[in-house]
Short mmCIF file of C-alpha atoms and ligand atoms in Angstrom, two decimals:
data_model
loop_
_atom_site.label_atom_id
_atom_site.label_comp_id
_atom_site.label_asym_id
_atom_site.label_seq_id
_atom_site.Cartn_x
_atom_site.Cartn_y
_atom_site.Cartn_z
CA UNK A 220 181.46 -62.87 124.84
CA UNK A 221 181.25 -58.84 125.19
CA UNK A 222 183.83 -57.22 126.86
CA UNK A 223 182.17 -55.86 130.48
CA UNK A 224 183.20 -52.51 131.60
CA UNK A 225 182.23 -49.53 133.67
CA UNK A 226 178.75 -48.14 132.42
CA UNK A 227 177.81 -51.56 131.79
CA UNK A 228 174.39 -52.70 133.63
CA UNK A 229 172.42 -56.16 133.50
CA UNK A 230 172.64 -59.75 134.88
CA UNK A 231 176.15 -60.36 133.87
CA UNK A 232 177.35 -57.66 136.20
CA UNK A 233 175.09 -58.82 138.61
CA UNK A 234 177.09 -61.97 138.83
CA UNK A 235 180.68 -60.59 138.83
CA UNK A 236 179.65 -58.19 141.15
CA UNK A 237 178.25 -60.98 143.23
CA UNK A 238 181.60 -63.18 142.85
CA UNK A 239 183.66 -60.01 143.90
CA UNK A 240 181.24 -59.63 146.97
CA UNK A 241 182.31 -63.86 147.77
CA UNK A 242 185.66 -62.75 147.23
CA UNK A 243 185.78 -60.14 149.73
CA UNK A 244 186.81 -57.77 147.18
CA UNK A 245 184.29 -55.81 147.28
CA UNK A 246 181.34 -54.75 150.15
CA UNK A 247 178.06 -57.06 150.32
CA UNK A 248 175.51 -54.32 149.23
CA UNK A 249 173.43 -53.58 152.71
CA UNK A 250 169.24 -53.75 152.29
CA UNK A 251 166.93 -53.68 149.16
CA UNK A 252 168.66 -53.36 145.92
CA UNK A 253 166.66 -51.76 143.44
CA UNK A 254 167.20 -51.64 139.48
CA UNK A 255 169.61 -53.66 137.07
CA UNK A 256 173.49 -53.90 138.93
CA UNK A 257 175.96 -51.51 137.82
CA UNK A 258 179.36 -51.87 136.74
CA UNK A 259 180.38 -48.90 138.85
CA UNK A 260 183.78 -47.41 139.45
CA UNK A 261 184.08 -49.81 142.96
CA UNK A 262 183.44 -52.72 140.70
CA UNK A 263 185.95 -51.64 138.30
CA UNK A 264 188.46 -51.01 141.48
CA UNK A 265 187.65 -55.01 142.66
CA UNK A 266 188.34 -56.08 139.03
CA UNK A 267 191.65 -54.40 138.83
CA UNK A 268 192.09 -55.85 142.24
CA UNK A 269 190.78 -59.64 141.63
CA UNK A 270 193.23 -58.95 137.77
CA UNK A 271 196.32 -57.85 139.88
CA UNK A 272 196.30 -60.71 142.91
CA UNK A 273 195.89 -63.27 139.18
CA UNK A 274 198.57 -62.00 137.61
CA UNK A 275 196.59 -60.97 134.60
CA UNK A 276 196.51 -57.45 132.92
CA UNK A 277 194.80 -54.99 135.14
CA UNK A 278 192.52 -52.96 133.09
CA UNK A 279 189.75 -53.52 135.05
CA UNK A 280 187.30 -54.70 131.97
CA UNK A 281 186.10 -58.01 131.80
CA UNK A 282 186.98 -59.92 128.89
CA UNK A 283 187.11 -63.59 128.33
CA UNK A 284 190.14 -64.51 130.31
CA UNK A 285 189.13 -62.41 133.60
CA UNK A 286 185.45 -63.77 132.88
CA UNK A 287 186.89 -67.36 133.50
CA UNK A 288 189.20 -66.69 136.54
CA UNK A 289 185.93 -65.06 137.81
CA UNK A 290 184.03 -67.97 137.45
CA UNK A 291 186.86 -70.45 138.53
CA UNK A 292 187.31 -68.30 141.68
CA UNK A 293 183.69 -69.13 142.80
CA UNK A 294 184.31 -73.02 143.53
CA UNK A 295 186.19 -73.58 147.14
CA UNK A 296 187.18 -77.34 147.46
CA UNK A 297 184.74 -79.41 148.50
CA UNK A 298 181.91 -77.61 146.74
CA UNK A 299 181.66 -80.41 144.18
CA UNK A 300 183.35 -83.61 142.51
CA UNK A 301 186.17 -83.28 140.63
CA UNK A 302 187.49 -85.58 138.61
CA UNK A 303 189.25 -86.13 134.77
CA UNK A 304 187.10 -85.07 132.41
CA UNK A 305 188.86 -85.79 129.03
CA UNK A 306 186.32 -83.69 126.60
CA UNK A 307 185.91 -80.90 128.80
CA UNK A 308 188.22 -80.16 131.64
CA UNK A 309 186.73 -78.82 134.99
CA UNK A 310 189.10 -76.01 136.05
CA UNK A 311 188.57 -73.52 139.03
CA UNK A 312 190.20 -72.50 142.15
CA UNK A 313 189.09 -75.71 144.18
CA UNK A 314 190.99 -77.70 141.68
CA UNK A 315 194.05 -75.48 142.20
CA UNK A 316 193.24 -76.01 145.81
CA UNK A 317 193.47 -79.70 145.47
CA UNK A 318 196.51 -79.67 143.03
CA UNK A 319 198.96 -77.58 145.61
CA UNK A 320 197.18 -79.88 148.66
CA UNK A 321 198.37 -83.16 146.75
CA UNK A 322 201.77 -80.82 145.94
CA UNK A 323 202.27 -80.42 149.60
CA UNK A 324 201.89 -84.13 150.55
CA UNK A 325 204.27 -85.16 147.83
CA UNK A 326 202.33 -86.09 144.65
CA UNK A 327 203.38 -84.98 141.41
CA UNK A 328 200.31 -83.16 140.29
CA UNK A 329 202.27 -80.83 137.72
CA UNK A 330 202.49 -77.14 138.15
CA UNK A 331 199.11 -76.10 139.46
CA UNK A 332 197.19 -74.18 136.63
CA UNK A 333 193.71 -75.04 138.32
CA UNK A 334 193.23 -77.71 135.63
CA UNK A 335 191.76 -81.03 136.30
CA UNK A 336 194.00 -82.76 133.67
CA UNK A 337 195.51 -86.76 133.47
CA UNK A 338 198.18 -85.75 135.74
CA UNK A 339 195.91 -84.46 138.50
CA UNK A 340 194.31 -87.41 137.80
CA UNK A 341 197.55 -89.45 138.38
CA UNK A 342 198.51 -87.94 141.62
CA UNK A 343 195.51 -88.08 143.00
CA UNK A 344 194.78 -92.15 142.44
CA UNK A 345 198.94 -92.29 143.87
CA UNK A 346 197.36 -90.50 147.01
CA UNK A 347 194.21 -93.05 147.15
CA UNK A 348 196.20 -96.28 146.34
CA UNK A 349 198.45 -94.63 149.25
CA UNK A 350 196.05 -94.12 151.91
CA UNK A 351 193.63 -96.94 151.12
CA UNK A 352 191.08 -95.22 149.51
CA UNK A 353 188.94 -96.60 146.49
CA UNK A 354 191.54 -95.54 143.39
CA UNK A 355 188.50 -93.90 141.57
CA UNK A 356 190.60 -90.40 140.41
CA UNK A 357 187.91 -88.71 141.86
CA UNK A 358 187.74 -86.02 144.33
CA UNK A 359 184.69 -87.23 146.49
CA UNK A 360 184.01 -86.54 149.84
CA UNK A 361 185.67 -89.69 151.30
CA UNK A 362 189.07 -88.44 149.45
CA UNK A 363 188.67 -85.30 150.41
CA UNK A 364 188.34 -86.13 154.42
CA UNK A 365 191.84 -88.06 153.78
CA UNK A 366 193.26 -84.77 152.11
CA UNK A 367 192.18 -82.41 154.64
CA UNK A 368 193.63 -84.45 157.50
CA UNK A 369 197.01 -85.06 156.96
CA UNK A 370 199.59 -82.87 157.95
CA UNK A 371 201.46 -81.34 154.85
CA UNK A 372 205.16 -83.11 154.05
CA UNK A 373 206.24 -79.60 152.75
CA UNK A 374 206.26 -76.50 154.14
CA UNK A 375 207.69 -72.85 153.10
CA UNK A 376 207.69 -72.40 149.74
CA UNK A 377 206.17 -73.81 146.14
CA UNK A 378 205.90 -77.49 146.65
CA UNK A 379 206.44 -78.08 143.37
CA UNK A 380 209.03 -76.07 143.04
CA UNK A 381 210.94 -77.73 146.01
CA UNK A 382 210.68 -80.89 144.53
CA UNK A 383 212.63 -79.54 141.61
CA UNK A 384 215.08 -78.87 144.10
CA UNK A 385 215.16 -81.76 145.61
CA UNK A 386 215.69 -83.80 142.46
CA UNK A 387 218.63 -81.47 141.64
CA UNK A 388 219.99 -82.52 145.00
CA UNK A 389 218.92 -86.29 144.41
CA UNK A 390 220.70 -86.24 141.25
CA UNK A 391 223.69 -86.00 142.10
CA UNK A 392 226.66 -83.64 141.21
CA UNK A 393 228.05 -85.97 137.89
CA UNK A 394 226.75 -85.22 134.45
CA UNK A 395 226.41 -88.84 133.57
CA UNK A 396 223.15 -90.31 132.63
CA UNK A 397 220.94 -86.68 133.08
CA UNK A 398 219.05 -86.16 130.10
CA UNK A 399 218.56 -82.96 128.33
CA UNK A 400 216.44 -81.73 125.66
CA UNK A 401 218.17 -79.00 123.47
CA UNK A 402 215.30 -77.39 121.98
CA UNK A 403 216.89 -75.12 118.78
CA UNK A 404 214.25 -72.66 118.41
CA UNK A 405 211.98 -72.87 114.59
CA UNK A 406 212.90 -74.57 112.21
CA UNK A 407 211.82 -75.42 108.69
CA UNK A 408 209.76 -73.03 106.81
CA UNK A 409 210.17 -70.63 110.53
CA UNK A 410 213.52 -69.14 110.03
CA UNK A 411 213.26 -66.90 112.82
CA UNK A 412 215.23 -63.88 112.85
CA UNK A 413 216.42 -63.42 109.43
CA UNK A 414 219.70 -60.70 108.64
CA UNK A 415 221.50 -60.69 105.26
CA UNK A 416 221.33 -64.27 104.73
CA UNK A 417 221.60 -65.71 108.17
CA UNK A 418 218.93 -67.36 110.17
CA UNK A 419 218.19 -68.00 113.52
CA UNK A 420 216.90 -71.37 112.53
CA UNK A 421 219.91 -72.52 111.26
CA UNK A 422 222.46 -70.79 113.54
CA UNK A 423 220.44 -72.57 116.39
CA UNK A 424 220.57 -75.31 115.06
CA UNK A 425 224.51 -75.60 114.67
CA UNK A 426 224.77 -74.29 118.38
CA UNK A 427 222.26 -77.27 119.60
CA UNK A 428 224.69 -79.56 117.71
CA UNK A 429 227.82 -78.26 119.12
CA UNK A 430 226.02 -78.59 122.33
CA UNK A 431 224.39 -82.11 122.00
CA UNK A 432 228.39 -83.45 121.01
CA UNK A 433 229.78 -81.88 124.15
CA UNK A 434 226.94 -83.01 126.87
CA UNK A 435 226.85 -86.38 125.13
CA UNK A 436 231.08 -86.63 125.72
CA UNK A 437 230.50 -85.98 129.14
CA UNK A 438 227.92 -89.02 129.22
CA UNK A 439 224.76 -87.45 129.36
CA UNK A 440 221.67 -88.04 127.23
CA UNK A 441 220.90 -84.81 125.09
CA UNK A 442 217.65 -84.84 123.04
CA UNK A 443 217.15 -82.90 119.95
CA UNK A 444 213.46 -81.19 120.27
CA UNK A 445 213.57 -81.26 116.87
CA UNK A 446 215.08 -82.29 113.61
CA UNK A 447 217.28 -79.51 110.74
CA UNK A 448 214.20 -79.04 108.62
CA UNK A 449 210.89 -78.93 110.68
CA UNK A 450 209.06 -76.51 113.32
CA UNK A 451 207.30 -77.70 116.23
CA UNK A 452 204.65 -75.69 118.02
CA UNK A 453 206.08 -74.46 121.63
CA UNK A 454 203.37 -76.99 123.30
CA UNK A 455 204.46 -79.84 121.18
CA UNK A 456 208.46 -79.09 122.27
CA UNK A 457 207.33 -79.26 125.97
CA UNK A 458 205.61 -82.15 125.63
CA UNK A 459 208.44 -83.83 123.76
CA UNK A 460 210.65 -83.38 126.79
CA UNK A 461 208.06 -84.45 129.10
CA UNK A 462 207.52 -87.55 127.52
CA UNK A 463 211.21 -88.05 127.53
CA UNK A 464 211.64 -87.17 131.43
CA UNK A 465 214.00 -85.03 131.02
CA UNK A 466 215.96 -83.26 133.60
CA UNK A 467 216.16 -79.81 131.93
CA UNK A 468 214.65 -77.92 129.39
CA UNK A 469 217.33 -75.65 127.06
CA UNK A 470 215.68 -73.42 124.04
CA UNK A 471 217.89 -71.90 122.22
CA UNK A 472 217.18 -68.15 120.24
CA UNK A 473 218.54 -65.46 118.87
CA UNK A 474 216.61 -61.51 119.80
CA UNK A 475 215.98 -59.37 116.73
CA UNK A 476 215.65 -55.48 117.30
CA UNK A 477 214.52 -52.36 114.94
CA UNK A 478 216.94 -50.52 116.43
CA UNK A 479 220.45 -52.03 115.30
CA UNK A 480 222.21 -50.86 118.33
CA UNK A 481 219.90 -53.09 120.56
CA UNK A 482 222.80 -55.94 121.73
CA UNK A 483 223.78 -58.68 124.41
CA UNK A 484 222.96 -61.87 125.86
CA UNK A 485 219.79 -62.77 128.32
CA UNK A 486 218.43 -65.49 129.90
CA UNK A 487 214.51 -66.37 131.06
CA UNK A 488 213.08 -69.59 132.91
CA UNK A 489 209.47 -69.63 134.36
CA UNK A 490 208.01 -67.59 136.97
CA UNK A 491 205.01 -65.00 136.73
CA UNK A 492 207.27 -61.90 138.19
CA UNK A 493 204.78 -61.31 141.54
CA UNK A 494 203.79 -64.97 142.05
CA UNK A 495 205.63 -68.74 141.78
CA UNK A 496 209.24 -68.96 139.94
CA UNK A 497 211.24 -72.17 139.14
CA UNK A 498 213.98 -71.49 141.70
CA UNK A 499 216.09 -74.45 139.79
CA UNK A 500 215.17 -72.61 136.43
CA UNK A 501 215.96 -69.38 138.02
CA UNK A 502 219.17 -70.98 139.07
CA UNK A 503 220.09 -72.13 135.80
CA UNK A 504 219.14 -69.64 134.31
CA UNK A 505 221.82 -67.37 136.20
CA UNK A 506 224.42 -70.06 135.55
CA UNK A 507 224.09 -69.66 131.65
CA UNK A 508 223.97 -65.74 131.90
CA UNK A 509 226.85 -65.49 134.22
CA UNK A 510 229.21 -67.90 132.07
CA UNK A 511 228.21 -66.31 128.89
CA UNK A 512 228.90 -63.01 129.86
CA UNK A 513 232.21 -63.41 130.89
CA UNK A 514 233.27 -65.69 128.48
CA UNK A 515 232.01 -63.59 125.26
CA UNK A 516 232.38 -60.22 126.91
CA UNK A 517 228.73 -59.73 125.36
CA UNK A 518 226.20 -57.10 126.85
CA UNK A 519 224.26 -58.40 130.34
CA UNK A 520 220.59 -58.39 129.30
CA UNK A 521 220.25 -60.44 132.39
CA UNK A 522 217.44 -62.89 133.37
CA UNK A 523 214.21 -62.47 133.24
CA UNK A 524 210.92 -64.79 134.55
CA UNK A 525 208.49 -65.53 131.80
CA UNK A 526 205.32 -67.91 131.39
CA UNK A 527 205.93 -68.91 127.65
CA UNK A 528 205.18 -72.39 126.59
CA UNK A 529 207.93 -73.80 126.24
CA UNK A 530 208.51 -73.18 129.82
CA UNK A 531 205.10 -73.04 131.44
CA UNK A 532 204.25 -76.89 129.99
CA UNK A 533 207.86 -78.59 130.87
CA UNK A 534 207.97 -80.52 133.94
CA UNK A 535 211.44 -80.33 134.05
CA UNK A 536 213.21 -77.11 135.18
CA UNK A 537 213.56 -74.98 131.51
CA UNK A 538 215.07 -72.03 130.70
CA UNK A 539 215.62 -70.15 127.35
CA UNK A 540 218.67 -68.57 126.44
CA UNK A 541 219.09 -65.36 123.94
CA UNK A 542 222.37 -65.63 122.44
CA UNK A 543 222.52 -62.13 121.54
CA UNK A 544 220.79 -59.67 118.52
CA UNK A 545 220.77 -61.18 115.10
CA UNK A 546 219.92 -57.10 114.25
CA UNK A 547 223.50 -55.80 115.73
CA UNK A 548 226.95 -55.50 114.11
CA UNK A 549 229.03 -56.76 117.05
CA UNK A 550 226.51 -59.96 118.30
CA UNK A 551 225.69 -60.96 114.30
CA UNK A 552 229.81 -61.12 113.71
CA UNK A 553 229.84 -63.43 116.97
CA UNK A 554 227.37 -65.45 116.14
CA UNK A 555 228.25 -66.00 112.07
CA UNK A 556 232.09 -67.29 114.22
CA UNK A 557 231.73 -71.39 114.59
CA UNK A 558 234.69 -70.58 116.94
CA UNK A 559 232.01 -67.94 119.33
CA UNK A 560 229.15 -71.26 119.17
CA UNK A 561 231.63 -73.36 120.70
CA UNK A 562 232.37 -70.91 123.57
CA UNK A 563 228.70 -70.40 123.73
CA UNK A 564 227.97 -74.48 123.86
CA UNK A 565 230.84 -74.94 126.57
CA UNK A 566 229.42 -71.93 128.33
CA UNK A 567 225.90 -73.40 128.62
CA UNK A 568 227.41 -76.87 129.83
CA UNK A 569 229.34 -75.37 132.14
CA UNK A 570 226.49 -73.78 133.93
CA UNK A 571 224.55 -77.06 133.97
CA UNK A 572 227.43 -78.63 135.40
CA UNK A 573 227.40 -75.63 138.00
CA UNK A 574 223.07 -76.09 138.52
CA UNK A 575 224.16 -79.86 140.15
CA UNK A 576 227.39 -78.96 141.75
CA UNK A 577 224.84 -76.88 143.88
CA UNK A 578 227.00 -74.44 143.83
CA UNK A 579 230.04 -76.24 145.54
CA UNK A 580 232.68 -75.39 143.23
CA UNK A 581 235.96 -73.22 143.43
CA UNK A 582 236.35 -72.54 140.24
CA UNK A 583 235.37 -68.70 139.48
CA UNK A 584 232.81 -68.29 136.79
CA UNK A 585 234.34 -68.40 132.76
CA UNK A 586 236.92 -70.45 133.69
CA UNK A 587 235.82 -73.96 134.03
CA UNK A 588 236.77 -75.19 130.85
CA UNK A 589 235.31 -78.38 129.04
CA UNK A 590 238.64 -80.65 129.57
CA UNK A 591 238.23 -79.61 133.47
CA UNK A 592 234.80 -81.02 133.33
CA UNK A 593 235.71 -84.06 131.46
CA UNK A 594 238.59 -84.74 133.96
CA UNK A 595 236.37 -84.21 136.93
CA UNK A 596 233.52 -86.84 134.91
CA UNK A 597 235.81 -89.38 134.93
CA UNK A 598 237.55 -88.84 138.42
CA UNK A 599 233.79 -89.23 139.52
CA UNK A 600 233.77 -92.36 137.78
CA UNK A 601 236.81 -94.14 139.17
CA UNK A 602 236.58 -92.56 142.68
ZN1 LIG B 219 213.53 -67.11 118.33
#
């Protein structure tokens, strides 16, 4: 499509205008309305406005992506059906509606993304089985009734994001039996960052291993997203851990920088910055940065939310951890140490161990080594 911007005339802005008007973004336009509709500077103002309440980039043109909120935006639950449509998808904001309404009584419906997908699909025949509807996956007016009158099981806050909590909690504080997927970032013919001979790829991938021998000690199940020599897309890493259920989500990477003096560690987990964050991956995500700081004496990039892949399609709570700049002196001789990855590796499964001690620990951060954690395991297991 053409972008849309202000100047612009003609039936297209007719019907953004119209959608900003059902929005209450901008003012219904009083009496006759004569000519072609004009893309003036208070429809540019409601664009920026409808752009910035999204999340999306506010330059108040209208390209594909704000096109398509637009057009979501117009359904309100109830307006039609919705059900799984596996060729084409129906997405708009009464399916987002219905996702964080099926959220808030306690059905897994994924993060909502205002996609009618198979695990919208899922919840919602869980909710009909339930209440003894007809299990058709379909949001019909019979399902809908049931949905609007039940009270909510969840209040304050993200529902799906408190159920993340909530299985933290359920878990339990021992590491045994919680599976992780280490996800070592490229791979194969994707090297990465690549400085005199030395490759994220590989580094990453020695790290994961270090990592996978010490959670797997400890009892737990840790997943390699991939194997030495090949590169999964972000989407297909995601998936991988949802089909495996896992209970967290750890990418590993290395930063690269022009500027060679660019340095330090930071961590990111999911969260749009002005909207919904993974408080458990926000959690975690602390945990890592606040071991590996003090136990490598590395820079504090700090954490940071993000909507990459990798974390916007896991289930599971998933963070991503920069282990410094492949493109600086002082991190590059830390990371080319074996002796600095196993810091790094008992660093990271310290602050996992941290993430389901829910915080009820004495022991003050960069100390907790990995025989403390293996005698607390197995005091766990006899007591
Ligand atoms: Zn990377």
């Amino acid at each position: 499509m053409q972008l849309l911007r202000r100047g612009d005339t003609g039936p297209a802005v007719a019907e953004i205008r119209a959608t900003l008007v059902s929005l209450g973004l901008l003012p219904p336009t009083n009496g006759h309305h004569h000519g072609p509709a004009v893309f003036d500077l208070a429809t540019e103002q409601a664009v920026r406005a409808f752009q910035q309440q999204r999340g999306m980039i506010t330059d108040g043109i209208v390209g594909p992506a704000t096109y398509n909120a637009l057009a979501g935006a117009r359904w309100r639950l109830g307006d039609r059906n919705l059900a799984y449509l596996v060729s084409q998808p129906i997405t708009g904001d009464d399916v987002f509606a219905l996702q964080e309404r099926l959220l808030e009584l306690g059905y897994d419906a994924g993060r909502p993304d205002g996609v009618f997908g198979k695990q919208t699909e899922l919840a919602l025949r869980s909710f009909q089985r339930d209440y003894g509807l007809g299990v058709d996956g379909m949001c019909g007016p019979a399902t809908l009734r049931a949905l609007r009158q039940l009270a909510p099981k969840v209040r304050g806050g993200r529902p799906v994001f408190l159920r993340e909590q909530e299985r933290v909690r359920m878990a339990g504080p021992r590491l045994r039996g919680k599976r992780i997927v280490i996800d070592a970032g490229h791979g194969g013919r994707d090297r990465g960052v690549l400085v005199a001979g030395a490759s994220e790829a590989d580094l990453m991938w020695d790290l994961a291993r270090r990592l996978e021998g010490r959670m797997v000690a400890t009892g737990m199940e840790a997943l390699l997203s991939r194997g030495p020599d090949v590169c999964p897309a972000e989407a297909e890493r995601a998936q991988f851990a949802n089909n495996a259920g896992a209970d967290l989500f750890l990418s590993l990477h290395v930063d690269a920088n022009p500027s060679g003096l660019a340095q330090g560690v930071a961590t990111f987990h999911f969260g749009t910055g002005n909207g919904p964050t993974s408080t458990v991956g926000e959690a975690l995500a602390g945990f890592i940065q606040r071991e590996l700081v003090a136990r490598t004496g590395m820079l504090d990039c700090r954490t940071h939310p993000k909507t990459w892949d990798t974390l916007r399609l896991t289930r599971c709570p998933a963070v991503r951890v920069e282990v410094g700049y492949l493109t600086n002196p002082d991190d590059r001789r830390r990371l080319l140490d074996p002796t600095f990855r196993d810091i790094v590796a008992e660093g990271i499964l310290v602050a996992v161990k941290r993430l389901y001690l829910l915080g009820k620990d004495d022991q003050p951060t960069g100390t907790f080594t990995f025989e403390d954690l293996l005698k607390y395991e197995l005091a766990k297991a006899e007591g």
